[in-house]
PDB file of C-alpha atoms in Angstrom:
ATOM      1  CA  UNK A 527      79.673  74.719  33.693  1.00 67.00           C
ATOM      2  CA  UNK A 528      83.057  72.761  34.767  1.00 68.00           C
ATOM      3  CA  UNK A 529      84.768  76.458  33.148  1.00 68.00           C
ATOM      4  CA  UNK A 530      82.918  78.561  34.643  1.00 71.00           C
ATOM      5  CA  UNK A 531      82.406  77.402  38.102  1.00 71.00           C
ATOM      6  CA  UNK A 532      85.945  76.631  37.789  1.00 63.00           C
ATOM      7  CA  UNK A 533      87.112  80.778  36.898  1.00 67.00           C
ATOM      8  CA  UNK A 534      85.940  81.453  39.841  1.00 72.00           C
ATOM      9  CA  UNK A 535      87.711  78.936  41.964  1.00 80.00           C
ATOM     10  CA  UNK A 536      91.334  80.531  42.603  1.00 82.00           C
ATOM     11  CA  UNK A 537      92.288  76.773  43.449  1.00 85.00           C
ATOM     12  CA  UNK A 538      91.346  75.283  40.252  1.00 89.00           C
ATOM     13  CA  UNK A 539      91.876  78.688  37.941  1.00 87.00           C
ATOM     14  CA  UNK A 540      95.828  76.685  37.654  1.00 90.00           C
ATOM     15  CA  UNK A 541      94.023  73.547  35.850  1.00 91.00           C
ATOM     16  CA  UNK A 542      92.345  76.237  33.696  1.00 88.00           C
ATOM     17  CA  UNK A 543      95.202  78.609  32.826  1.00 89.00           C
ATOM     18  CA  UNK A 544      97.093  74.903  32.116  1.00 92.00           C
ATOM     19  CA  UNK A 545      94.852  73.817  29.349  1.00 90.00           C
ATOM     20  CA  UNK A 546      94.419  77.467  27.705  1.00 88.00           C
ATOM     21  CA  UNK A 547      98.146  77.793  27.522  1.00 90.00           C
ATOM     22  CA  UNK A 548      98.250  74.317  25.802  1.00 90.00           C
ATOM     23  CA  UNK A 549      94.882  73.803  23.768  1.00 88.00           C
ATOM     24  CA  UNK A 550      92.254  75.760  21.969  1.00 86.00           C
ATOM     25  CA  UNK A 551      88.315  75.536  22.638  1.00 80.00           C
ATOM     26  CA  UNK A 552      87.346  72.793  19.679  1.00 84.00           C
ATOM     27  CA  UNK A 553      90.425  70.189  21.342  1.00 89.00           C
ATOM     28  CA  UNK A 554      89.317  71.200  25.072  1.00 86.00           C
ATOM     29  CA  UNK A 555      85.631  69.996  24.076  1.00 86.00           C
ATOM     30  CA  UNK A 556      87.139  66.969  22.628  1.00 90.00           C
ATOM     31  CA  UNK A 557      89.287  66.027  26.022  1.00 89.00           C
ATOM     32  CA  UNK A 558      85.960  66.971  27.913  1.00 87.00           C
ATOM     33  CA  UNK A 559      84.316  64.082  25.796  1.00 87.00           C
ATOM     34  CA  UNK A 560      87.010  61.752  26.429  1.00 89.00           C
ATOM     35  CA  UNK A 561      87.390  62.142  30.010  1.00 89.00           C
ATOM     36  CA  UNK A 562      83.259  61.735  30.461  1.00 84.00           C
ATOM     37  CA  UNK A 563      84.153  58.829  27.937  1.00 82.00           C
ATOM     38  CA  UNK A 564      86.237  56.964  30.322  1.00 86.00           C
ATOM     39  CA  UNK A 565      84.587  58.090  33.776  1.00 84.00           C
ATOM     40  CA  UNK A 566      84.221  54.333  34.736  1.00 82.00           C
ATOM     41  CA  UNK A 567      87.734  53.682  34.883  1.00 87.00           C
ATOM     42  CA  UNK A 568      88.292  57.382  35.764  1.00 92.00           C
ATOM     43  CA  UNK A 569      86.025  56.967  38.843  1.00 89.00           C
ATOM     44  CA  UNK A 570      87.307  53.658  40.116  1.00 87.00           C
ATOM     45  CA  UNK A 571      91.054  55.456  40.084  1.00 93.00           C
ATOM     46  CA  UNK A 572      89.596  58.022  42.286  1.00 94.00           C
ATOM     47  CA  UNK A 573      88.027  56.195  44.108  1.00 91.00           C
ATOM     48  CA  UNK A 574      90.757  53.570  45.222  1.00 93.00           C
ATOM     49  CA  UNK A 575      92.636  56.719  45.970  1.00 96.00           C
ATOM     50  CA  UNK A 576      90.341  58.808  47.810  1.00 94.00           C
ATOM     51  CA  UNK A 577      90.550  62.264  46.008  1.00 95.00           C
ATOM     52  CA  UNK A 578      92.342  63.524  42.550  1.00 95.00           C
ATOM     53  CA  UNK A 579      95.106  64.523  45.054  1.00 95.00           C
ATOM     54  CA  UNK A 580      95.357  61.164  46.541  1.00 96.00           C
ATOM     55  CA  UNK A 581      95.797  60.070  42.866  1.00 96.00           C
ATOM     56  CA  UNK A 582      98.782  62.478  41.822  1.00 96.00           C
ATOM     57  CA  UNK A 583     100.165  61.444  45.352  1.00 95.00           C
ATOM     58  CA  UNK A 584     100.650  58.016  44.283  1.00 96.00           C
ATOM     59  CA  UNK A 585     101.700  59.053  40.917  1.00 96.00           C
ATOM     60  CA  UNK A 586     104.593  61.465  41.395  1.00 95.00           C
ATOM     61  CA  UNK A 587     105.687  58.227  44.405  1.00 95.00           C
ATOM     62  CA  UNK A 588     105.295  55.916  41.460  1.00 95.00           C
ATOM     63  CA  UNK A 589     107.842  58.038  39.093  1.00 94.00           C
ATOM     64  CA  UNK A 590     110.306  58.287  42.823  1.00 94.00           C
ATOM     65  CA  UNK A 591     108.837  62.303  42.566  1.00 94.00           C
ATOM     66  CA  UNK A 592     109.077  64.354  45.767  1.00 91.00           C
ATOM     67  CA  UNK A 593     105.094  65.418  46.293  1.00 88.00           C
ATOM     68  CA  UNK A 594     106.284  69.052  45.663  1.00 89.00           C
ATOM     69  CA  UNK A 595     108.519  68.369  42.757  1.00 93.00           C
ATOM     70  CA  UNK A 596     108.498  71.309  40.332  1.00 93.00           C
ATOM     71  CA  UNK A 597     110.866  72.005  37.493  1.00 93.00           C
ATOM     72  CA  UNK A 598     111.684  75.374  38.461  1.00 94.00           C
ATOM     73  CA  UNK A 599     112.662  73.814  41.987  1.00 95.00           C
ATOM     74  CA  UNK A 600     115.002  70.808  40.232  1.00 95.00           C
ATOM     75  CA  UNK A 601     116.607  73.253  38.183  1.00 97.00           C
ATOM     76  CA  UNK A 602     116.844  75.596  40.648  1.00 96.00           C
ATOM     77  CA  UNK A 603     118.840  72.796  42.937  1.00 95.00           C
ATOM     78  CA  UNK A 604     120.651  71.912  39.492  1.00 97.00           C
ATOM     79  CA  UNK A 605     122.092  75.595  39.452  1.00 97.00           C
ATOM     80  CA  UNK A 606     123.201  75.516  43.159  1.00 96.00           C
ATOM     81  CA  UNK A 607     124.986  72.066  42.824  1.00 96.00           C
ATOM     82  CA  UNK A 608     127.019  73.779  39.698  1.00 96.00           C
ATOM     83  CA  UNK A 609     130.618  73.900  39.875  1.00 94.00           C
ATOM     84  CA  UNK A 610     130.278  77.555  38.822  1.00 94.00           C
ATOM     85  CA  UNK A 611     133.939  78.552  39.149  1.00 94.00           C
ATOM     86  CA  UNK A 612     135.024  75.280  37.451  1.00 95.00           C
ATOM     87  CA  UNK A 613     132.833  75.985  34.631  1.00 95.00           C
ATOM     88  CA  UNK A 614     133.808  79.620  34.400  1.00 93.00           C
ATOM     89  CA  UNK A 615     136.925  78.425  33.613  1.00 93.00           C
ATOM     90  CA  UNK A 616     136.228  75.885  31.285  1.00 92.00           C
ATOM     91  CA  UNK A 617     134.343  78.135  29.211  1.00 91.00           C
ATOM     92  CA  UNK A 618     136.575  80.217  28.941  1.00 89.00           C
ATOM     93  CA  UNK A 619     139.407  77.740  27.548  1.00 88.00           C
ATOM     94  CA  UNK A 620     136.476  77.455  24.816  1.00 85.00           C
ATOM     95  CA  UNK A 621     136.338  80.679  24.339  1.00 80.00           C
ATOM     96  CA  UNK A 622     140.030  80.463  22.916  1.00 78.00           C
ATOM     97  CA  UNK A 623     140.156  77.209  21.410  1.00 71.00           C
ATOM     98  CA  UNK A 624     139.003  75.889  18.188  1.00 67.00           C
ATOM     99  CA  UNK A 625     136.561  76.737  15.734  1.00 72.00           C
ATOM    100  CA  UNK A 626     133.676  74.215  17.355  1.00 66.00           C
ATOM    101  CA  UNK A 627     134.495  75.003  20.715  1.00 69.00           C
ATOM    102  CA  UNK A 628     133.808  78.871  20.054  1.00 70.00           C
ATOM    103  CA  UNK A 629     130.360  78.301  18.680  1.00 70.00           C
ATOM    104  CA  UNK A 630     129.499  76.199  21.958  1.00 71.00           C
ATOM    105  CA  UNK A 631     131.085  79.281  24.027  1.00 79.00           C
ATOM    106  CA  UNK A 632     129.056  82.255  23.580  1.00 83.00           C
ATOM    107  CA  UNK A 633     125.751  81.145  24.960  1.00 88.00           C
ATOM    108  CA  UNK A 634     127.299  79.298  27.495  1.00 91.00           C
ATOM    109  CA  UNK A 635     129.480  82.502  28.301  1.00 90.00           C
ATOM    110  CA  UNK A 636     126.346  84.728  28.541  1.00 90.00           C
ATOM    111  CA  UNK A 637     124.597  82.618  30.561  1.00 94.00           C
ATOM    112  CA  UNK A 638     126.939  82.492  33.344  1.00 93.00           C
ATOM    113  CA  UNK A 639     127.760  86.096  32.738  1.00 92.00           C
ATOM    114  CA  UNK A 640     123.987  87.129  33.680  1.00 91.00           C
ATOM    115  CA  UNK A 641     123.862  84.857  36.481  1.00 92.00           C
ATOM    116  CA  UNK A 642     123.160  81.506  35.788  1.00 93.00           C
ATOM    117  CA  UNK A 643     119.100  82.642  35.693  1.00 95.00           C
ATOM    118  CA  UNK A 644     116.658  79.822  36.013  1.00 95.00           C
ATOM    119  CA  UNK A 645     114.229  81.457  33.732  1.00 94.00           C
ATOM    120  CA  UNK A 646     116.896  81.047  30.595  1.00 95.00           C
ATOM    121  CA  UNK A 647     118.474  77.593  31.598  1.00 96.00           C
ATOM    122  CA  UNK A 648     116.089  75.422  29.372  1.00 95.00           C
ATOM    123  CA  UNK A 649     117.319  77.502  26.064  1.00 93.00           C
ATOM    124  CA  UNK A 650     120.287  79.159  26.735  1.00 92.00           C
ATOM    125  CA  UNK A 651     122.225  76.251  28.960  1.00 95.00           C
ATOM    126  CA  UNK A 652     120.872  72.944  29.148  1.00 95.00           C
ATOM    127  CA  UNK A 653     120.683  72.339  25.237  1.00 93.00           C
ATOM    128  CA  UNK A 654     124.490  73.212  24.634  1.00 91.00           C
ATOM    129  CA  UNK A 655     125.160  70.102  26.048  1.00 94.00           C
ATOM    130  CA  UNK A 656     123.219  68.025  23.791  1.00 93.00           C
ATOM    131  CA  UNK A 657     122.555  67.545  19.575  1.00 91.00           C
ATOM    132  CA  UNK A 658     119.632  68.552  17.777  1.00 89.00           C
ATOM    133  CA  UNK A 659     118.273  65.124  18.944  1.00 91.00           C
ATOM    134  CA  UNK A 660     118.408  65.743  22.401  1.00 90.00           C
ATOM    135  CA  UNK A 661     121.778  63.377  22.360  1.00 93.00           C
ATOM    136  CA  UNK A 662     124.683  64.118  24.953  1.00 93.00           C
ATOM    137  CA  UNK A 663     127.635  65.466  22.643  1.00 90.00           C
ATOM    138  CA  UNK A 664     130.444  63.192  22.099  1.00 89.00           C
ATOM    139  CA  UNK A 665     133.044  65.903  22.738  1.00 86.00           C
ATOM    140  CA  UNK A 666     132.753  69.212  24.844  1.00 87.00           C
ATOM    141  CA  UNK A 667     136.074  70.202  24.142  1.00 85.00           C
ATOM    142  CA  UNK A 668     138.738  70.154  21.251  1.00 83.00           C
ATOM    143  CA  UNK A 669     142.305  69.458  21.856  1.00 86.00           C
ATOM    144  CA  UNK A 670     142.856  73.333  21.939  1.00 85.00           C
ATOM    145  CA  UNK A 671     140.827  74.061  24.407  1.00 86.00           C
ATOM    146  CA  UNK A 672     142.493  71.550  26.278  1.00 89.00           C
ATOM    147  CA  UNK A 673     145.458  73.354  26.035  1.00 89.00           C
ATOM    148  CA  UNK A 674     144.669  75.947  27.750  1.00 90.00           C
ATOM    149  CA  UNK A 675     142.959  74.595  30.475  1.00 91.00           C
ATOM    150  CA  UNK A 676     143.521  70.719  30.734  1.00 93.00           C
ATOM    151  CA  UNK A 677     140.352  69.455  33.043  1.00 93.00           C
ATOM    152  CA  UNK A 678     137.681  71.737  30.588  1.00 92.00           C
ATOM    153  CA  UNK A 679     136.447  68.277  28.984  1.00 92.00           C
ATOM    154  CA  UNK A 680     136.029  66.832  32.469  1.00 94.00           C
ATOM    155  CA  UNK A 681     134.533  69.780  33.839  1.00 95.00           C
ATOM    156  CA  UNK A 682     132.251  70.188  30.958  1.00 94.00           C
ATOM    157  CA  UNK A 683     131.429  66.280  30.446  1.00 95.00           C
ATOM    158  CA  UNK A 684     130.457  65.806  34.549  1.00 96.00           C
ATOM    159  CA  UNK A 685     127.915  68.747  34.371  1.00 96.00           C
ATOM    160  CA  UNK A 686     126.729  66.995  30.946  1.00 96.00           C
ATOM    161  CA  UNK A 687     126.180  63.748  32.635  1.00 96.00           C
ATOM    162  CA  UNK A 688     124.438  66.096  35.465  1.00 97.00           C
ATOM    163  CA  UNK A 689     122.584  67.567  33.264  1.00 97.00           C
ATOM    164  CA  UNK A 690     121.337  64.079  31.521  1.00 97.00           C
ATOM    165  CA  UNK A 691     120.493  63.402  34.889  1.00 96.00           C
ATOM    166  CA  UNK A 692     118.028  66.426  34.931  1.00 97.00           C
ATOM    167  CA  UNK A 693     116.687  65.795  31.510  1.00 96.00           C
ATOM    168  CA  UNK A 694     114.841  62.774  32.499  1.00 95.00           C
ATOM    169  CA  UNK A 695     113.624  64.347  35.786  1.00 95.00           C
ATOM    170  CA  UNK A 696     112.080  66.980  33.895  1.00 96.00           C
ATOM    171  CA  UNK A 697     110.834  64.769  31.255  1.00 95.00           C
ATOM    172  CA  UNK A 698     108.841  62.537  34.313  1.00 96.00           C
ATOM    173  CA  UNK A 699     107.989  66.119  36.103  1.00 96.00           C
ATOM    174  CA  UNK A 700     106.232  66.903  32.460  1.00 95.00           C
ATOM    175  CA  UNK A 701     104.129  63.470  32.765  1.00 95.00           C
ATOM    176  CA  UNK A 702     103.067  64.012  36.011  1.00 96.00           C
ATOM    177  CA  UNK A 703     102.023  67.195  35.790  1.00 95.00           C
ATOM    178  CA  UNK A 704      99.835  67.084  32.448  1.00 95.00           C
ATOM    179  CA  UNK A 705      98.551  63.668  34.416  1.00 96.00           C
ATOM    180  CA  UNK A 706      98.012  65.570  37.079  1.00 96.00           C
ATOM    181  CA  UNK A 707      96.048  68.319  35.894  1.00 95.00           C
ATOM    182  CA  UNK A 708      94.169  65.882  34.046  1.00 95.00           C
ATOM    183  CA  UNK A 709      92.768  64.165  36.952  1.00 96.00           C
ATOM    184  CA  UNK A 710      91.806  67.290  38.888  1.00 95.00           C
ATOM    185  CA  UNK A 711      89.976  68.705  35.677  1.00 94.00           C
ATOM    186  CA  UNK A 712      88.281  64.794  35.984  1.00 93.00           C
ATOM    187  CA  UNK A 713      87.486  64.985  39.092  1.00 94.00           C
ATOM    188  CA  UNK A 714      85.562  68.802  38.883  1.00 91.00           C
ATOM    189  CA  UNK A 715      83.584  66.531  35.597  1.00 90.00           C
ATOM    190  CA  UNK A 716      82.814  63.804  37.755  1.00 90.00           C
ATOM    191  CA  UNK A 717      81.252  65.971  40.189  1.00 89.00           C
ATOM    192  CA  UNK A 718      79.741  68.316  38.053  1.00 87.00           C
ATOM    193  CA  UNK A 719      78.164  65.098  35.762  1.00 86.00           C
ATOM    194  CA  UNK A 720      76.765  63.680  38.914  1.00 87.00           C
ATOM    195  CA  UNK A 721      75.370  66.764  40.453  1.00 87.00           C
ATOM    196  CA  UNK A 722      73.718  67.884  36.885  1.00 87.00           C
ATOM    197  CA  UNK A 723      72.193  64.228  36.954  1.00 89.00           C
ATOM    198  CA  UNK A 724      71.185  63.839  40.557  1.00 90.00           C
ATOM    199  CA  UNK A 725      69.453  67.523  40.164  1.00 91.00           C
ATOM    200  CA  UNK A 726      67.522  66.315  37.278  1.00 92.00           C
ATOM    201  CA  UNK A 727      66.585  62.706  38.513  1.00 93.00           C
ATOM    202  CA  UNK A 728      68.729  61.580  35.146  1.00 92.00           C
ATOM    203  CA  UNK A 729      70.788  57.559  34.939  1.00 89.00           C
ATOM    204  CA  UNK A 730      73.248  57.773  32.407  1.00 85.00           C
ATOM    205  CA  UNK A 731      74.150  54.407  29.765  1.00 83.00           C
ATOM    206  CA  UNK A 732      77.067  53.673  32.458  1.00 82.00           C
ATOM    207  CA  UNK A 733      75.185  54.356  35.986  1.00 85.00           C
ATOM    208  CA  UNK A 734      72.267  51.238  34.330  1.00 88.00           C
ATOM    209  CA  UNK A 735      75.005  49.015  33.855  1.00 86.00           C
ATOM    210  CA  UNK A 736      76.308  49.503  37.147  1.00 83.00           C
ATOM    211  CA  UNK A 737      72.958  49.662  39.272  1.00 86.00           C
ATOM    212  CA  UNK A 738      72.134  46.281  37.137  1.00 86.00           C
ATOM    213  CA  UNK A 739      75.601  44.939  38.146  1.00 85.00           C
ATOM    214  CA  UNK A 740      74.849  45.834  41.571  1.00 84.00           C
ATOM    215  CA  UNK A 741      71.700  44.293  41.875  1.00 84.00           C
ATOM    216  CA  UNK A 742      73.208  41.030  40.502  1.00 83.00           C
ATOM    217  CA  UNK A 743      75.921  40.746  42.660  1.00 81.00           C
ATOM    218  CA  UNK A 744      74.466  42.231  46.159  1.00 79.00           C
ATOM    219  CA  UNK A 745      74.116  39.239  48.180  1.00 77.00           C
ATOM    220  CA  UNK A 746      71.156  40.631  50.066  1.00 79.00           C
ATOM    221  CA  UNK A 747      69.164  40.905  46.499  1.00 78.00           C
ATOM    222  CA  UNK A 748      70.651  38.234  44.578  1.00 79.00           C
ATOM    223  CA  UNK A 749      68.156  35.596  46.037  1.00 79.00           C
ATOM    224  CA  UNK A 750      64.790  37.559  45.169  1.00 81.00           C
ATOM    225  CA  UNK A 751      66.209  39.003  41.615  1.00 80.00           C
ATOM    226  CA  UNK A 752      66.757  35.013  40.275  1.00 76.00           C
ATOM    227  CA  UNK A 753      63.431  34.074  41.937  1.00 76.00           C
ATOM    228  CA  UNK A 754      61.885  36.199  39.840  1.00 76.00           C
ATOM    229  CA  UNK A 755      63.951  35.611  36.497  1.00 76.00           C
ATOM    230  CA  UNK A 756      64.148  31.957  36.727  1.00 69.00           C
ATOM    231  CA  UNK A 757      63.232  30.192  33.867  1.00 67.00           C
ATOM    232  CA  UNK A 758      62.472  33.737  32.136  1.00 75.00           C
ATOM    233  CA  UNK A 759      65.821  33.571  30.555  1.00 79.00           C
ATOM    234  CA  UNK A 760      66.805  31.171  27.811  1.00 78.00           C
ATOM    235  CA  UNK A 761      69.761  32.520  26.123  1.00 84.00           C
ATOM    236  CA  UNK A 762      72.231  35.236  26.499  1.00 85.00           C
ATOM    237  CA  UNK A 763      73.315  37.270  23.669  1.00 85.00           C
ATOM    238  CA  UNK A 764      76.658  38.993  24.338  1.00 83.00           C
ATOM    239  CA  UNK A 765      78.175  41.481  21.557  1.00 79.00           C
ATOM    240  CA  UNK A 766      81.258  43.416  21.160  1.00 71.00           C
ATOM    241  CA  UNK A 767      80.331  45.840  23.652  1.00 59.00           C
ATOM    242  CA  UNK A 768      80.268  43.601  26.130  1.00 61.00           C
ATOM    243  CA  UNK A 769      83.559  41.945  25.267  1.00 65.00           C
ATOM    244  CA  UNK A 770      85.586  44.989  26.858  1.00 71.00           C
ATOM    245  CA  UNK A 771      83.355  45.642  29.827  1.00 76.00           C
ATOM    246  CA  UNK A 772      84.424  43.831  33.280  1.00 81.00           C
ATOM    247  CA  UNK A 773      81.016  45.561  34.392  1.00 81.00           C
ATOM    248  CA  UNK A 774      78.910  43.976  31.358  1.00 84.00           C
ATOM    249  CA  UNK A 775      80.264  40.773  32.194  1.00 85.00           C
ATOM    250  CA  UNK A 776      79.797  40.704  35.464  1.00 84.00           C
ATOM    251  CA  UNK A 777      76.177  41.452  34.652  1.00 85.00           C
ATOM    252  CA  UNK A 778      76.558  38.308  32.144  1.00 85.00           C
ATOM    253  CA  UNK A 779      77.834  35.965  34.595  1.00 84.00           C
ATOM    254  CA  UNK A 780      75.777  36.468  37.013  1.00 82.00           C
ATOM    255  CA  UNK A 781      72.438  35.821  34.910  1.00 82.00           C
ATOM    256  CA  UNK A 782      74.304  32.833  33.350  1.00 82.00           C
ATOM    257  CA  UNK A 783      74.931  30.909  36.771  1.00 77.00           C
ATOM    258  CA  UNK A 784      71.516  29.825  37.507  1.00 69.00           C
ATOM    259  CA  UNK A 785      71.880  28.162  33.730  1.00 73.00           C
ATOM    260  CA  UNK A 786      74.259  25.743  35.060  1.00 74.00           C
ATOM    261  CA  UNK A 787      72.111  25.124  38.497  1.00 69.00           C
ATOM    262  CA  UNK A 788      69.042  22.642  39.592  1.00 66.00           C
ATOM    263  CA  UNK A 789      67.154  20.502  37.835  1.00 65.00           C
ATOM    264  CA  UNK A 790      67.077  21.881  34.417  1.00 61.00           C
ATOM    265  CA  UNK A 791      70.682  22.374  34.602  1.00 63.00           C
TER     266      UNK A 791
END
């Protein structure tokens, strides 16, 4: 129901077209499960924030993301910080020096040749810059490149250190927006769970625990609900499900108190 209400949403059809691109059917069931899995803590996150988007508000502020942070946009303002002439140079000092700096050249060489394009930065530009494991190079320039044009290391080892720069932005830009996605496909659950429900009179295992909490707790109730357990209650039996539930144990503590009160204290 969440998919197919959701196809025909052209506001959510991006959450959609997300998870397609990413996972098939049997792992999408699976993340369904786990998100209905963990609606409590799900719903109280939502809650304290209002909406899913008052969620990923407060998330891309907590990773110091502008709220319309994208990485085409940071690379995009990467690109038009560049010291393009600078580099143009420098490249080409590679392109005549030694045997490593040639096979660093050619990509690099194309790249700027076609325009510096932000569609090809990720594979033709930024990773020239870094090893296989994603570490800055130690050198960006041999002594005979150096030679020909004396700054190319400098050039070529500030727009690495730019670059690094990027890197993480992009990694936190991929964190928050799988996160993000992930909370508006929660949110369309949420509502979808509680509508199916409400339509067919149904309480789920969670929404007992919670009305049981609340009638525990509600000061208006409390009063009347112990009248009418008192001395029905002799012991309390709490098991490992209850050991990792704030809810359960509110329900726990509040039929334990009247143990410890009155006369047969």
């Amino acid at each position: 129901q969440v998919l197919r209400d959701g196809l025909s949403d052209a506001g959510f059809r991006p959450v959609i077209d997300f998870f397609a691109a990413r996972v098939d059917d049997g792992r999408f069931a699976d993340l369904l499960k786990a998100l209905l899995g963990r609606r409590r803590d799900l719903s109280l996150l939502l809650h304290a924030h209002g909406t899913a988007a008052g969620a990923i508000g407060a998330l891309y502020a907590q990773l110091d993301l502008p709220p319309d942070a994208t990485r085409d946009l940071s690379i995009r303002r990467h690109i038009q910080a560049m010291r393009v002439a600078d580099l143009r140079r420098a490249v080409a000092a590679l392109c005549n020096g030694g045997i490593n700096d040639k096979k660093l050249r050619q990509p690099l060489a194309d790249w700027l040749a076609n325009g510096a394009a932000v569609a090809t930065f990720e594979t033709e530009w930024l990773p020239r810059f870094f090893t296989e494991k994603g570490e800055p190079r130690d050198k960006m320039a041999t002594k005979a490149a150096q030679k020909i044009a004396p700054d190319c290391a400098e050039i070529l080892t500030e727009e690495q250190a730019r670059l690094a720069e990027l890197k993480q932005e992009l990694n936190k830009l991929t964190v928050a927006e799988a996160t993000a996605m992930l909370l508006r496909l929660g949110e369309r659950l949420l509502n979808a769970d509680a509508a199916l429900k409400t339509a067919r009179g149904l309480l789920d295992y969670d929404d007992l625990i919670l009305r049981t909490r609340d009638l525990l707790v509600e000061p208006s109730r409390v009063p009347w609900v112990m009248f009418k357990l008192d001395r029905g209650i002799d012991h309390i039996l709490v098991d490992e499900a209850q050991d990792t539930s704030p809810d359960q144990w509110s329900v726990v503590a509040a039929l334990a108190e009247e143990f410890f009160s009155g006369t047969g204290a």
